[in-house]
Short mmCIF file of C-alpha atoms in Angstrom, two decimals:
data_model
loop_
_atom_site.label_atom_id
_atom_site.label_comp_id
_atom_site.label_asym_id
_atom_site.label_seq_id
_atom_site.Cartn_x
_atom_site.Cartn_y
_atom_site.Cartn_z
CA UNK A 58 57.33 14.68 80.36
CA UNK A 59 57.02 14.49 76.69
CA UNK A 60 60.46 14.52 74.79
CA UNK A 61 58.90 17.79 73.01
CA UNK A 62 58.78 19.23 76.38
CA UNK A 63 62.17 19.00 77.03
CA UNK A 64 63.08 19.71 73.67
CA UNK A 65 61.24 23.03 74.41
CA UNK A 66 63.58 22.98 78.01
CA UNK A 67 66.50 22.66 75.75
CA UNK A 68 65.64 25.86 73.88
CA UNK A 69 64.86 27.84 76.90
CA UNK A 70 68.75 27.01 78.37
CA UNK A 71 69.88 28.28 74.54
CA UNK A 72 68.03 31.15 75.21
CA UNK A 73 69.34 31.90 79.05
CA UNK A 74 65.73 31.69 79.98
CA UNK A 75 65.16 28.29 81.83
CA UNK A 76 64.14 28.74 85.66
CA UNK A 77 66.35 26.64 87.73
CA UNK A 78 64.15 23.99 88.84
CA UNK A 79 63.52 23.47 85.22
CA UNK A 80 67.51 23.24 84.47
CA UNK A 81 67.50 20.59 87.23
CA UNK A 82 65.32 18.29 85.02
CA UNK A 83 66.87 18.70 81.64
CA UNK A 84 69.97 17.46 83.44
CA UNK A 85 68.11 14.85 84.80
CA UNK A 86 67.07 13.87 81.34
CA UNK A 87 70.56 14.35 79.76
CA UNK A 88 72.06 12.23 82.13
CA UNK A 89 69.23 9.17 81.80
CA UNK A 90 70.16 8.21 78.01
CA UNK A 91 73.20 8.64 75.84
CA UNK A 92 71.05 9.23 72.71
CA UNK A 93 69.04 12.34 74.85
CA UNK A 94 73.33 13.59 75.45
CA UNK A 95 72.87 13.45 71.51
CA UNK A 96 70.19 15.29 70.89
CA UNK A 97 71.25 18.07 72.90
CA UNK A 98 74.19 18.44 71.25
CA UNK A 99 73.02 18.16 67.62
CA UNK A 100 70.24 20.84 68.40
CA UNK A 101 72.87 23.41 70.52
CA UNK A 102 75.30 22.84 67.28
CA UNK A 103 72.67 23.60 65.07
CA UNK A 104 71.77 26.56 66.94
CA UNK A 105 75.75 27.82 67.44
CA UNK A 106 75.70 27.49 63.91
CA UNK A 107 72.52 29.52 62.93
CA UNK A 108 73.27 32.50 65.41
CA UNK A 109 77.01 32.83 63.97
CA UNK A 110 75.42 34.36 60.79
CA UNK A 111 74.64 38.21 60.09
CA UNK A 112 71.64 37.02 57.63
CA UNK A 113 70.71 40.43 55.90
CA UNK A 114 67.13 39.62 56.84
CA UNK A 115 65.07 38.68 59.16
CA UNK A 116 62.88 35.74 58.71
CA UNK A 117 59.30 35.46 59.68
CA UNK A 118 59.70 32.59 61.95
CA UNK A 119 55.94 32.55 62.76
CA UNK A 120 54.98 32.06 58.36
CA UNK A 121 57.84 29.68 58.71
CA UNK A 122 56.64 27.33 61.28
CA UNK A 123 53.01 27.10 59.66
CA UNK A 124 54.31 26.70 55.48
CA UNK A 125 56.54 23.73 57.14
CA UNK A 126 53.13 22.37 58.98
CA UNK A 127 51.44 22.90 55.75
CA UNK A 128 53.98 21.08 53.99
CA UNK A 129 54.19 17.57 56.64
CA UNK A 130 50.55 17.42 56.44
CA UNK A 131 50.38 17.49 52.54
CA UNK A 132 51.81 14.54 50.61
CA UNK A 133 51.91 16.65 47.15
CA UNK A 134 55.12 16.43 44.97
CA UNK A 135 56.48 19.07 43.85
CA UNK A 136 59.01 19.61 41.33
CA UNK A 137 61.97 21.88 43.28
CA UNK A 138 63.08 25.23 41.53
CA UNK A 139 66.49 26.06 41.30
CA UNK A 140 67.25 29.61 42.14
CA UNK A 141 71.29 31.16 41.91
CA UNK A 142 71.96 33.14 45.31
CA UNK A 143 74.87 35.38 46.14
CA UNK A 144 77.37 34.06 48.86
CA UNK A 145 76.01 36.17 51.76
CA UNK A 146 72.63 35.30 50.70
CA UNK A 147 73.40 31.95 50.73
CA UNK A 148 75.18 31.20 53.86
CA UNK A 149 72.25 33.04 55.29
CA UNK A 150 69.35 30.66 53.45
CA UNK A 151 71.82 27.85 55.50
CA UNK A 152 71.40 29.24 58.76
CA UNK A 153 67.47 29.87 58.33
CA UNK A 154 67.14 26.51 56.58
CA UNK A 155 68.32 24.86 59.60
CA UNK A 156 65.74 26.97 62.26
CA UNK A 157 63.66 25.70 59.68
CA UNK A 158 64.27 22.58 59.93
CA UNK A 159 64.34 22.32 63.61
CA UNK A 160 60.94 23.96 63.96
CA UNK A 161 59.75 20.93 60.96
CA UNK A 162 61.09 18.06 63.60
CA UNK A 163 59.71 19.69 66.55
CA UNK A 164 56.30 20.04 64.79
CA UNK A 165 56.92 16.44 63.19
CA UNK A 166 57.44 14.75 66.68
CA UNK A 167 54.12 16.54 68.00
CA UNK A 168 51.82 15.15 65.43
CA UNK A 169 53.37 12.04 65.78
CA UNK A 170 54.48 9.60 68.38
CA UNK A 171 54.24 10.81 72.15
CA UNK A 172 56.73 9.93 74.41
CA UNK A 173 56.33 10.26 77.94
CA UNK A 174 59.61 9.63 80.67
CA UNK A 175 60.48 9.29 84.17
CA UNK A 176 64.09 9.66 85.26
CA UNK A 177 64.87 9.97 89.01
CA UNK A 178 61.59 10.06 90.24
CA UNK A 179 58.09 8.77 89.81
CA UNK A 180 55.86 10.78 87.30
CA UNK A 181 52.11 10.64 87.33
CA UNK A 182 50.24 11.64 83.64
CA UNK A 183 47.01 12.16 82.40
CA UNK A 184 46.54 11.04 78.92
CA UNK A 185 44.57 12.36 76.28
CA UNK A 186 41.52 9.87 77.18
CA UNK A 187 41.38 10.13 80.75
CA UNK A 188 43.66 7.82 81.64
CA UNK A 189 45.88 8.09 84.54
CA UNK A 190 49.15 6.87 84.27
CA UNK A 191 52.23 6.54 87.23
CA UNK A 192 55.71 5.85 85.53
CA UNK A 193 58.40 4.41 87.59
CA UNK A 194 61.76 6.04 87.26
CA UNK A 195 63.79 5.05 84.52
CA UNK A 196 60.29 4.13 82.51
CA UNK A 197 59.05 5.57 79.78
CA UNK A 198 55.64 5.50 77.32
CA UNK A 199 55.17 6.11 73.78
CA UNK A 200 51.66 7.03 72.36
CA UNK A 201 50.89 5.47 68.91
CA UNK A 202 49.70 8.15 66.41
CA UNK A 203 45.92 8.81 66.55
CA UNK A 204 46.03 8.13 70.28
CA UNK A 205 42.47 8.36 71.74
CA UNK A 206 41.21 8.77 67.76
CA UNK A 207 41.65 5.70 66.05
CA UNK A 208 43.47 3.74 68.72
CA UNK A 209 44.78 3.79 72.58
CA UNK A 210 47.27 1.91 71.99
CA UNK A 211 51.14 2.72 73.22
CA UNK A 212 54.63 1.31 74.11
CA UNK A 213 56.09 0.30 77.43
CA UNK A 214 59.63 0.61 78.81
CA UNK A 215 60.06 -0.14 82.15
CA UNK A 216 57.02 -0.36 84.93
CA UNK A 217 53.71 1.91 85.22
CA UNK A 218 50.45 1.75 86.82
CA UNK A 219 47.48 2.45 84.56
CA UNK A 220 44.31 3.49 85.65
CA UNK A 221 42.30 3.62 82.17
CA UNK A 222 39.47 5.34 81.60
CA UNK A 223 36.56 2.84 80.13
CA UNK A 224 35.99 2.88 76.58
CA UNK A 225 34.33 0.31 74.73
CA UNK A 226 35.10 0.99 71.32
CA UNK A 227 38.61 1.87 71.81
CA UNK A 228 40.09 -1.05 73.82
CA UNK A 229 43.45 0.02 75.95
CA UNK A 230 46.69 -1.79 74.44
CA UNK A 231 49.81 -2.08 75.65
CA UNK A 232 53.25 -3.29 74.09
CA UNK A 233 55.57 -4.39 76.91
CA UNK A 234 57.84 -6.22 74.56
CA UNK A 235 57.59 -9.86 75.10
CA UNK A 236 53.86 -9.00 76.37
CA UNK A 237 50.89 -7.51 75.24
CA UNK A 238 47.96 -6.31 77.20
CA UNK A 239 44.43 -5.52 76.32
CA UNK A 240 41.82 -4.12 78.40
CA UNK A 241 38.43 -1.74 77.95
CA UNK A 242 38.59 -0.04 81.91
CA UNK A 243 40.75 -1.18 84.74
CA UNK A 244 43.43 -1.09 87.23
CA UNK A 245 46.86 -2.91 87.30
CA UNK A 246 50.71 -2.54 86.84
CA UNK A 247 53.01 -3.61 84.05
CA UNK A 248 56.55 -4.21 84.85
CA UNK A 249 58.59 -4.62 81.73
CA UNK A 250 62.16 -4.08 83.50
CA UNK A 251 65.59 -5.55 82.17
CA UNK A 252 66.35 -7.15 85.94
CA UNK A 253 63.38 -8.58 86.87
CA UNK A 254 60.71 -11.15 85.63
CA UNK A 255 57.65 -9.09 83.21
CA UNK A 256 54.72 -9.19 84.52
CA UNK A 257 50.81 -7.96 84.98
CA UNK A 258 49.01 -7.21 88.62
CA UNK A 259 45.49 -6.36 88.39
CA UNK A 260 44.23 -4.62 91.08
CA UNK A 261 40.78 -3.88 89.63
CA UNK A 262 38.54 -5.08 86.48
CA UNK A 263 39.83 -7.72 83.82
CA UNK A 264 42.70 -7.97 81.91
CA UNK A 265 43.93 -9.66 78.74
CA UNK A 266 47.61 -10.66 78.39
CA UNK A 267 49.37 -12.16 75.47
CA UNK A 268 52.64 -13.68 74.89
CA UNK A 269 54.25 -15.50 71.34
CA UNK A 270 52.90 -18.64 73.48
CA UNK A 271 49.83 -18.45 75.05
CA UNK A 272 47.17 -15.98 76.33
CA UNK A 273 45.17 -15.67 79.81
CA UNK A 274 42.64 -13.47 81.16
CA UNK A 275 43.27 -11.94 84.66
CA UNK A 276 41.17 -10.48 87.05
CA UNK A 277 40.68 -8.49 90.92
CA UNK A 278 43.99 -9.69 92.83
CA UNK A 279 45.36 -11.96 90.02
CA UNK A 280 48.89 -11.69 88.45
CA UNK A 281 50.47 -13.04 85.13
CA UNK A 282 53.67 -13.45 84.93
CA UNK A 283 56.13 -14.43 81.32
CA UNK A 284 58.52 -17.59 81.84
CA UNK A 285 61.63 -18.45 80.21
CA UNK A 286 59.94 -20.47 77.44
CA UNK A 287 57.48 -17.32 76.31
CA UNK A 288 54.59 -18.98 78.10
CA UNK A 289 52.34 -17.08 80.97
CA UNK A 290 52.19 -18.09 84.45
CA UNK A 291 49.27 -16.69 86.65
CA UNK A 292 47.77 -17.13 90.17
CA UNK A 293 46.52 -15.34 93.07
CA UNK A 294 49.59 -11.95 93.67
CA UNK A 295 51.06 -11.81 97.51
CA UNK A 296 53.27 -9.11 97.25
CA UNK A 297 51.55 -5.85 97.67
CA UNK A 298 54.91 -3.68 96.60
CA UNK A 299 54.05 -4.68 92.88
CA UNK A 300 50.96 -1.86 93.45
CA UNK A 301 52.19 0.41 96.25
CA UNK A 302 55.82 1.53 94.50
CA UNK A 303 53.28 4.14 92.62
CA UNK A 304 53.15 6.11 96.55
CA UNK A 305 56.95 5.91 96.73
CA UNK A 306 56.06 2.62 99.59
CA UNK A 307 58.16 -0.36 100.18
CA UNK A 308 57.78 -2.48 102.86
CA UNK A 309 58.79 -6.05 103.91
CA UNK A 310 57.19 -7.93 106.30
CA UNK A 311 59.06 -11.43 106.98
CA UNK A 312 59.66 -11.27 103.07
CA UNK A 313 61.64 -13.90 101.86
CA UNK A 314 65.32 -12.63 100.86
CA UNK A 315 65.08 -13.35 96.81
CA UNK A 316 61.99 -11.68 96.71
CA UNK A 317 63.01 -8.96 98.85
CA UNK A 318 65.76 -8.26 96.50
CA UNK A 319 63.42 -8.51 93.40
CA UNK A 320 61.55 -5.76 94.91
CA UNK A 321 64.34 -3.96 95.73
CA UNK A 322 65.63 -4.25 92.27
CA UNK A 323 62.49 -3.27 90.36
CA UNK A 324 61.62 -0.25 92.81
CA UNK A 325 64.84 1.61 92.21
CA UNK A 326 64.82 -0.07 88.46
CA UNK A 327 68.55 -1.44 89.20
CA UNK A 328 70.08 -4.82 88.79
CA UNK A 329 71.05 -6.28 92.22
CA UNK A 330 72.97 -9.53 91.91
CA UNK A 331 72.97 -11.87 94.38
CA UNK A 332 75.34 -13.98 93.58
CA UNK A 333 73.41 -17.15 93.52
CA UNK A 334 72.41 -16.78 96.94
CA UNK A 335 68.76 -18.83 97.67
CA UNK A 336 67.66 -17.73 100.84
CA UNK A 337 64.73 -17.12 102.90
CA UNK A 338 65.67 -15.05 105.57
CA UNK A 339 62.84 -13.31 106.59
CA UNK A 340 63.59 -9.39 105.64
CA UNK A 341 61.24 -6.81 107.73
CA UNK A 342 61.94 -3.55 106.37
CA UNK A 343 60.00 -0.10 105.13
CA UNK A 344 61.40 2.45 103.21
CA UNK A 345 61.43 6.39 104.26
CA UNK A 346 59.59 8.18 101.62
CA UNK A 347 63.33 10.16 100.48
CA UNK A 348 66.06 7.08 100.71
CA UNK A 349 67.63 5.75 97.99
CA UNK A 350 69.23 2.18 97.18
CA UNK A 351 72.17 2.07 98.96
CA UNK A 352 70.20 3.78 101.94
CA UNK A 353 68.20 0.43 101.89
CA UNK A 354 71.35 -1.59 101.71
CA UNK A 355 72.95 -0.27 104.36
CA UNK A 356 70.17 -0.29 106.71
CA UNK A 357 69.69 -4.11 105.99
CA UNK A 358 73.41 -4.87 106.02
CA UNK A 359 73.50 -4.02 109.55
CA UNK A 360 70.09 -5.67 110.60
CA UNK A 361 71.36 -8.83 108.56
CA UNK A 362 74.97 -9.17 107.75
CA UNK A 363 74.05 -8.13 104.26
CA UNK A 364 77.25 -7.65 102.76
CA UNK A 365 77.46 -6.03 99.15
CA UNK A 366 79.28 -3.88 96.43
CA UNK A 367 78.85 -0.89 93.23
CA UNK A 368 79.20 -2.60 90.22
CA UNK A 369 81.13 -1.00 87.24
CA UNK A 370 77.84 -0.89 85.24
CA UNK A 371 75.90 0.80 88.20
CA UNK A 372 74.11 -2.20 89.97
CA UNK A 373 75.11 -3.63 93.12
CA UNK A 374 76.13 -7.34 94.22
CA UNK A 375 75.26 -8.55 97.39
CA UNK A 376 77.88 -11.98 98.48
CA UNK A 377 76.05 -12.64 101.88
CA UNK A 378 73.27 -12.24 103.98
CA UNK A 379 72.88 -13.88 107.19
CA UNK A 380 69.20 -13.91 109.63
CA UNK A 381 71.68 -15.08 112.88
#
């Protein structure tokens, strides 16, 4: 979803008129980022503040919404005129002024930047130019201005699968911090994640990755990977979970105990520590569509002597595994 969307989610709880299953996602949301805590409150203190005021009038919300379009879309100047209001008058100009304003940063955000997120679940999007989009939870996407006008280009937090519509004179870019990624039609997953290596997996057509240190081209089961010293690695990709985490799938089949954990890790986009451990103990395990992380754990500390623990931040250490 779009941050305006649950902006608009935010105004519907105001209002007492958000459906439950709705309510469950805006809590979601709330819950994924401090700043979106923020937001909620600045927006529910600016609306406490507007509906404690008896304004005299009533303002034309409607006239207000499209003057404030009017006035983002023009970059005239013009020279403000002062005009002496009684008290009640005033207090009541505050209270519209700030509707006012919220409707102007609402409208600002739409005909800007587009962000899309994913919080506790996967979310599948169709953008503007066809393209189809799966965001892993905890990712998110941000549409340049002009997307599927001038550009296609956007920003990547996290991991997503891209399916992107061919177009020639708009080539597909991607920001994924440390990498960039240019393509015209394709298939293939970026994972940008703070736990894991970065990296591209092309499942169909030809890719383009860049880093600060070098560029390659990648193509039909290929992968390209971002070292420690900003350079790109690539080769032939093994590990079909980098492509099937998009159907909620995991599954290990004799998969070496790092990796396993990698996987683990980048799935449920949470750091697993494993505490310098360099094993490989074969791991053979698939995930039910509906468990969660410390599902997995458990069912592999009793198949494998996996011992582990919570972390304060929220990840999880594991301090031994054993294949005897």
């Amino acid at each position: 979803m779009r941050q305006l969307d649950f902006i608009s989610l935010i105004h519907k709880e105001l209002t007492g008129e958000i459906l439950s299953e709705e309510s469950l996602l805006l809590a979601e949301w709330l819950k994924s980022d401090p700043v979106n805590m923020e937001t909620y409150e600045d927006i529910k203190a600016i609306w406490n503040t507007s509906t404690s005021y008896n304004a005299p009038f009533t303002p034309n919300v409607t006239l207000a919404f499209q003057k404030q379009l009017e006035r983002i879309n023009s970059e005239k100047v013009h020279t403000p005129k002062v005009i002496r209001m009684k008290p009640l008058k005033w207090v009541s100009a505050v209270a519209a002024s700030f509707i006012i304003l919220f409707s102007a940063l609402v409208i600002w955000n739409y005909y800007n930047d587009d962000i899309y997120s994913a919080s506790n679940q996967i979310v599948n999007i169709t953008l503007d130019d066809g393209t189809e989009v799966w965001l892993n939870k905890g990712s998110e996407i941000t549409l340049n201005k002009d997307f599927n006008n001038q550009n296609r280009q956007l920003t990547l937090k996290g991991e997503a699968y891209f399916d992107v519509e061919r177009n020639e004179n708009l080539p597909f870019v991607i920001d994924a911090g440390e990498m960039s990624i240019k393509v015209l039609g394709t298939e293939f997953n970026v994972r940008s994640l703070e736990y894991t290596t970065q990296s591209v997996t092309v499942k169909e057509g030809r890719v383009q990755v860049s880093s600060s240190e070098s560029d390659v081209i990648i193509t039909e089961g290929q992968f390209a990977s971002l070292e420690d010293d900003g350079s790109l690695r690539s080769g032939e990709y093994v590990d079909q979970n980098e492509l099937n985490w998009k159907d909620n799938l995991l599954t290990f089949d004799d998969t070496p105990f790092n990796e396993a954990m990698d996987d683990l890790s980048s799935f449920f986009n949470t750091e697993i520590n494993t505490s310098g451990i360099i094993s490989d103990c074969p791991i053979t395990y698939t995930k039910s569509v509906d468990s969660d992380l410390e599902t997995a754990l458990t069912v592999l500390s009793k198949a494998y002597d996996l011992d582990w623990t919570v972390n304060p931040n929220g990840g999880y250490t594991v301090t031994s595994v054993s294949c005897d």
